[in-house]
Amino acid sequence: MKPFSIRKKMLVLFIPLFLVSYFFLSFLLLYIVNGFYRSQLYNSYQNQTLTLALQLNSILDEPSICAVNLLYDFNMVENLSLLQRTELSTLEDYLRDKEILRILNSYLLIYPQISSISLYTSDNILYSTEYGMENYWNNQARDIVLKSIQEHRSMDIWFPYEKRNYLTDDPTRPSLTMGKNLVEIFTGDTIGFLYLNLDETELSSLYAPLETEYTSYYIVDKNGKIISATDKLLLEQDKFYEVIRKGAEGNQTSMDLRFDQKNCFVTINPLSQNDLYLLSVTDHTALWEAARSIYLWVLLASVLSFLVLAAVIIVFARRLTVPLEDLIQRMRNVDLTFQETGVVTPRDEIGELTDYFNQMVLQIQNTFRDLKKSEEQKRDLQLALLQNQIKPHFLYNSLDTIYVLEFMGRHQDAMASTKALADFYRSALSGGEEIVTIGQELEMISNYLVIQNFRHSNFFRCAVRVPESLWFYAIPKLTLQPILENALYHGLREKKEPGNLCVVGYEEGNFIFLSVSDDGVGIRPEVLNNLHSNPSSHFGLHSVDTRIKLYFSEECGLSVASEPGEGTVVTIKLLKKK
């Protein structure tokens, strides 16, 4: 009897086996989905609600952050006199009022989720960013508000969510208001009271796109009163008292219950401010509708995929089994040095496949070669980095500065300088890690600049404006320090007068940009042209640029722009990596 060919063996063996196993797995999958899909959907809703709660917390935290920044702003030397009781002329009084309103309105630009800000000073003057907020501001309203704030001293206080006709930019809507006692930092004396209104629509706009026919989101207080909802008619209604009570009694974050004559799945997530909770209410109908569609799709996909795969097996078994052994033999001829297997007729399909195999071998050779070269470059750059980290002259000068400060009796400055020096070298040398977060890099340059300020008697000012959202992304260690050192020694010191440094961070798409700018003497055109045409001529910048390209990609790195007499801007382009 003639033995079966490989193709027939494949058809006889694999098609029945595939048919039985495939349909068995399909029905088993349907059975598992019946019990498993519901729990997965529950977890999905819980995770989505948790993510939304984190986003809402960032908005609810903004009034507290804004109030703290305003406190520090009004405690600055140039602003402290604005809130002190002094006899002023009419013009001076007008200019003071104008400056206070300018400061308040500037914070509305920085924190757009805050709709309005009021400041009530210790000399009984009310400043507001919106017209009409001082309406109905009388002794009774003042006593109610001030009593609550004074009882909490320096703590933030959230007022009840309700409609009122004072300290609000819209008396027709309930107000979500935070108050804070404004004190002079050095004396502890009260110099004013802050009131910040948070627009409810800023909260509802976050979850409105997530709502569906079956799912709704609400923000409620501890008594179940609705604070925020897409349906504004529901605001201030006590619809969720029992939900909050049951969740608190059983320490539950999710539950099934009957709500508005429907069986619903409810998730509860506490928010960061004012005993607020985010609720997600989903009709069970949505769960069963989604599961039903999954059942149909699984069944349809099973049938179609079986027909397609069966056809593929038949076709490829016919076309591949005959030349298969020849291809295996040719592949065996490849030796351990990854040499090509020889010339094969180009029109032969197996020959083309073999040619692709040869190309793969060559790519492997090139990859090994590139990896080896890359590792050598990384070792060289790591050595250069370590050498650049431990600069004896910087350590000697810093120690000498500390000695002079001690000799002059400036013990606090000497302690601060010593702490900054220790923190700088601890960050620069510990662990041996070459990649740190942007936040760690900013902390490192902060210590570096403290030391430089003591060394050079505060001949420069530095502003760092990098959003906290970027602090957790990766950056090669000691990327900013060489650039700041160039700005200090080649830009500001040659200016012969105090100057300014500025470090700014922002994001565009999948990239992060950090720019270091100074208003020093700038770079002469011929030097700047040489820097662009021959980057290796400046080892410090070239080393930073090369490390960035190695760890991220060729499209990342440094760019330098400068105008003689005006200053220099060095921009760092990084990929978003954590």
Short mmCIF file of C-alpha atoms in Angstrom, two decimals, residues 247-496:
data_model
loop_
_atom_site.label_atom_id
_atom_site.label_comp_id
_atom_site.label_asym_id
_atom_site.label_seq_id
_atom_site.Cartn_x
_atom_site.Cartn_y
_atom_site.Cartn_z
CA GLY A 247 -21.23 52.10 51.47
CA ALA A 248 -19.97 53.53 54.78
CA GLU A 249 -21.58 50.80 56.90
CA GLY A 250 -20.20 47.94 54.83
CA ASN A 251 -16.97 49.70 53.76
CA GLN A 252 -17.99 48.93 50.19
CA THR A 253 -16.71 50.60 47.02
CA SER A 254 -19.29 48.94 44.76
CA MET A 255 -22.73 47.39 45.14
CA ASP A 256 -25.84 46.23 43.31
CA LEU A 257 -29.03 48.03 44.24
CA ARG A 258 -32.32 49.27 42.86
CA PHE A 259 -32.20 52.93 41.83
CA ASP A 260 -34.90 54.89 39.96
CA GLN A 261 -36.88 51.65 39.55
CA LYS A 262 -33.93 49.96 37.81
CA ASN A 263 -31.41 47.34 38.89
CA CYS A 264 -28.08 49.16 38.85
CA PHE A 265 -24.43 48.62 39.58
CA VAL A 266 -22.97 51.51 41.63
CA THR A 267 -19.30 52.29 42.32
CA ILE A 268 -18.23 54.72 45.06
CA ASN A 269 -14.89 56.53 45.04
CA PRO A 270 -14.00 59.09 47.74
CA LEU A 271 -12.51 62.35 46.45
CA SER A 272 -9.73 64.35 48.04
CA GLN A 273 -11.68 67.38 49.24
CA ASN A 274 -14.68 68.25 51.41
CA ASP A 275 -15.99 64.68 52.01
CA LEU A 276 -17.06 64.35 48.38
CA TYR A 277 -17.67 61.08 46.50
CA LEU A 278 -17.76 60.14 42.84
CA LEU A 279 -20.59 57.75 42.00
CA SER A 280 -20.93 55.70 38.82
CA VAL A 281 -24.44 54.32 38.23
CA THR A 282 -24.79 51.69 35.48
CA ASP A 283 -28.03 49.99 34.46
CA HIS A 284 -27.74 46.19 34.43
CA THR A 285 -29.27 46.29 30.96
CA ALA A 286 -25.96 47.56 29.65
CA LEU A 287 -24.14 44.55 31.08
CA TRP A 288 -26.46 42.02 29.47
CA GLU A 289 -26.56 43.87 26.15
CA ALA A 290 -22.77 43.87 25.99
CA ALA A 291 -22.61 40.16 26.95
CA ARG A 292 -25.23 39.19 24.37
CA SER A 293 -23.31 40.86 21.60
CA ILE A 294 -20.13 39.11 22.74
CA TYR A 295 -21.86 35.72 22.50
CA LEU A 296 -22.95 36.36 18.93
CA TRP A 297 -19.55 37.67 17.88
CA VAL A 298 -17.73 34.70 19.43
CA LEU A 299 -19.98 32.24 17.64
CA LEU A 300 -19.70 34.04 14.30
CA ALA A 301 -15.94 34.44 14.63
CA SER A 302 -15.58 30.73 15.47
CA VAL A 303 -17.41 29.59 12.36
CA LEU A 304 -15.70 32.04 10.02
CA SER A 305 -12.23 31.46 11.41
CA PHE A 306 -12.68 27.68 11.11
CA LEU A 307 -13.65 27.96 7.45
CA VAL A 308 -10.78 30.32 6.70
CA LEU A 309 -8.17 28.29 8.56
CA ALA A 310 -9.34 25.03 7.01
CA ALA A 311 -8.97 26.59 3.55
CA VAL A 312 -5.54 27.94 4.46
CA ILE A 313 -4.38 24.52 5.68
CA ILE A 314 -5.48 22.86 2.44
CA VAL A 315 -3.86 25.50 0.20
CA PHE A 316 -0.57 25.76 2.02
CA ALA A 317 -0.27 22.02 2.56
CA ARG A 318 -0.49 21.61 -1.20
CA ARG A 319 2.06 24.33 -1.98
CA LEU A 320 4.62 23.86 0.77
CA THR A 321 5.07 20.16 1.37
CA VAL A 322 6.78 19.37 -1.95
CA PRO A 323 9.72 21.83 -1.70
CA LEU A 324 9.81 21.74 2.12
CA GLU A 325 12.64 19.25 2.48
CA ASP A 326 14.73 21.16 -0.03
CA LEU A 327 14.34 24.34 1.99
CA ILE A 328 15.25 22.49 5.21
CA GLN A 329 18.40 21.16 3.57
CA ARG A 330 19.42 24.63 2.40
CA MET A 331 18.87 26.04 5.88
CA ARG A 332 21.05 23.27 7.33
CA ASN A 333 23.85 24.48 5.10
CA VAL A 334 24.02 27.73 7.09
CA ASP A 335 27.11 27.46 9.31
CA LEU A 336 27.72 29.11 12.63
CA THR A 337 29.40 32.12 10.97
CA PHE A 338 26.02 33.10 9.40
CA GLN A 339 27.29 32.86 5.82
CA GLU A 340 24.86 32.80 2.88
CA THR A 341 23.68 29.41 1.63
CA GLY A 342 24.58 30.02 -1.98
CA VAL A 343 22.93 31.29 -5.14
CA VAL A 344 19.34 30.15 -5.77
CA THR A 345 17.30 30.70 -8.93
CA PRO A 346 15.48 34.06 -8.35
CA ARG A 347 12.19 32.82 -9.87
CA ASP A 348 12.00 29.89 -7.51
CA GLU A 349 9.62 30.65 -4.58
CA ILE A 350 11.75 28.64 -2.19
CA GLY A 351 14.77 30.41 -3.60
CA GLU A 352 13.20 33.76 -2.76
CA LEU A 353 12.41 32.51 0.73
CA THR A 354 16.03 31.39 1.09
CA ASP A 355 17.18 34.79 -0.15
CA TYR A 356 15.06 36.43 2.57
CA PHE A 357 16.69 34.09 5.06
CA ASN A 358 20.12 35.23 3.86
CA GLN A 359 19.05 38.84 4.27
CA MET A 360 17.95 38.06 7.80
CA VAL A 361 21.38 36.58 8.51
CA LEU A 362 23.04 39.75 7.24
CA GLN A 363 20.72 41.89 9.37
CA ILE A 364 21.67 39.81 12.40
CA GLN A 365 25.34 40.42 11.63
CA ASN A 366 24.73 44.16 11.28
CA THR A 367 22.67 44.22 14.47
CA PHE A 368 25.43 42.50 16.44
CA ARG A 369 27.95 44.96 15.04
CA ASP A 370 25.76 47.98 15.88
CA LEU A 371 25.06 46.68 19.37
CA LYS A 372 28.74 46.23 20.04
CA LYS A 373 29.50 49.73 18.79
CA SER A 374 26.63 51.18 20.85
CA GLU A 375 27.88 49.44 24.01
CA GLU A 376 31.37 50.84 23.45
CA GLN A 377 29.95 54.33 23.01
CA LYS A 378 27.87 53.95 26.17
CA ARG A 379 30.92 52.85 28.16
CA ASP A 380 32.93 55.82 26.86
CA LEU A 381 30.12 58.24 27.66
CA GLN A 382 29.60 56.69 31.09
CA LEU A 383 33.29 57.22 31.86
CA ALA A 384 33.06 60.79 30.58
CA LEU A 385 29.97 61.34 32.69
CA LEU A 386 31.65 60.06 35.84
CA GLN A 387 34.67 62.22 35.15
CA ASN A 388 32.43 65.21 34.58
CA GLN A 389 30.45 64.52 37.77
CA ILE A 390 33.43 64.63 40.07
CA LYS A 391 35.03 67.96 39.23
CA PRO A 392 37.66 68.71 41.88
CA HIS A 393 37.69 72.45 41.24
CA PHE A 394 33.92 72.68 41.88
CA LEU A 395 34.32 70.79 45.16
CA TYR A 396 37.33 72.88 46.22
CA ASN A 397 35.60 76.17 45.40
CA SER A 398 32.44 75.08 47.22
CA LEU A 399 34.40 74.11 50.34
CA ASP A 400 36.29 77.38 50.16
CA THR A 401 32.97 79.24 49.99
CA ILE A 402 31.71 77.38 53.07
CA TYR A 403 34.91 78.31 54.90
CA VAL A 404 34.50 82.00 54.05
CA LEU A 405 30.85 81.98 55.16
CA GLU A 406 31.84 80.44 58.51
CA PHE A 407 34.66 82.96 58.89
CA MET A 408 32.20 85.82 58.27
CA GLY A 409 29.84 84.43 60.87
CA ARG A 410 27.14 83.53 58.33
CA HIS A 411 26.53 80.17 59.93
CA GLN A 412 23.06 79.63 58.46
CA ASP A 413 24.36 80.30 54.95
CA ALA A 414 27.27 77.95 55.56
CA MET A 415 24.89 75.24 56.75
CA ALA A 416 22.65 75.72 53.72
CA SER A 417 25.65 75.63 51.38
CA THR A 418 27.00 72.47 53.02
CA LYS A 419 23.58 70.77 52.81
CA ALA A 420 23.21 71.74 49.14
CA LEU A 421 26.73 70.44 48.34
CA ALA A 422 26.05 67.12 50.09
CA ASP A 423 22.67 66.70 48.39
CA PHE A 424 24.18 67.52 45.00
CA TYR A 425 26.95 64.90 45.25
CA ARG A 426 24.59 62.36 46.79
CA SER A 427 22.28 62.67 43.76
CA ALA A 428 25.13 62.84 41.24
CA LEU A 429 27.10 59.83 42.53
CA SER A 430 24.74 57.45 44.32
CA GLY A 431 23.42 54.28 42.78
CA GLY A 432 25.36 54.53 39.54
CA GLU A 433 22.12 55.02 37.62
CA GLU A 434 22.41 57.09 34.46
CA ILE A 435 18.67 57.66 34.02
CA VAL A 436 16.70 59.67 36.59
CA THR A 437 13.37 61.46 36.60
CA ILE A 438 13.01 65.09 35.57
CA GLY A 439 11.97 65.84 39.16
CA GLN A 440 15.24 64.39 40.49
CA GLU A 441 17.21 66.34 37.88
CA LEU A 442 15.46 69.59 38.93
CA GLU A 443 16.29 68.86 42.58
CA MET A 444 19.95 68.33 41.60
CA ILE A 445 20.23 71.63 39.73
CA SER A 446 18.43 73.39 42.58
CA ASN A 447 21.25 72.36 44.95
CA TYR A 448 23.83 73.30 42.33
CA LEU A 449 22.36 76.79 41.91
CA VAL A 450 22.20 77.31 45.70
CA ILE A 451 25.97 76.70 45.88
CA GLN A 452 26.65 78.95 42.88
CA ASN A 453 24.56 81.74 44.40
CA PHE A 454 26.61 81.63 47.61
CA ARG A 455 29.87 81.53 45.63
CA HIS A 456 29.03 84.50 43.45
CA SER A 457 27.03 86.63 45.91
CA ASN A 458 23.68 86.22 44.21
CA PHE A 459 24.77 87.64 40.88
CA PHE A 460 21.96 85.79 39.11
CA ARG A 461 18.31 84.89 39.58
CA CYS A 462 16.85 81.61 38.39
CA ALA A 463 13.23 80.70 37.67
CA VAL A 464 12.14 77.09 37.12
CA ARG A 465 8.78 76.56 35.43
CA VAL A 466 8.42 72.85 34.75
CA PRO A 467 4.91 71.40 35.29
CA GLU A 468 4.70 68.64 37.89
CA SER A 469 3.05 66.42 35.29
CA LEU A 470 6.49 66.15 33.59
CA TRP A 471 8.49 65.35 36.75
CA PHE A 472 8.04 61.59 36.46
CA TYR A 473 9.46 61.21 32.93
CA ALA A 474 13.00 59.97 32.34
CA ILE A 475 16.09 62.06 31.55
CA PRO A 476 19.82 61.21 31.50
CA LYS A 477 21.41 62.28 34.77
CA LEU A 478 23.32 65.60 34.78
CA THR A 479 21.73 66.82 31.54
CA LEU A 480 20.82 70.29 32.82
CA GLN A 481 23.89 70.96 35.02
CA PRO A 482 26.47 71.37 32.19
CA ILE A 483 24.09 73.67 30.32
CA LEU A 484 23.49 75.81 33.43
CA GLU A 485 27.23 75.92 34.08
CA ASN A 486 27.84 77.23 30.55
CA ALA A 487 25.12 79.84 31.04
CA LEU A 488 26.67 81.00 34.33
CA TYR A 489 30.33 81.10 33.32
CA HIS A 490 30.13 81.99 29.64
CA GLY A 491 26.94 84.02 29.60
CA LEU A 492 26.16 85.79 32.88
CA ARG A 493 29.63 86.14 34.48
CA GLU A 494 31.01 87.92 31.40
CA LYS A 495 28.03 90.30 31.52
CA LYS A 496 29.58 91.99 34.61
#
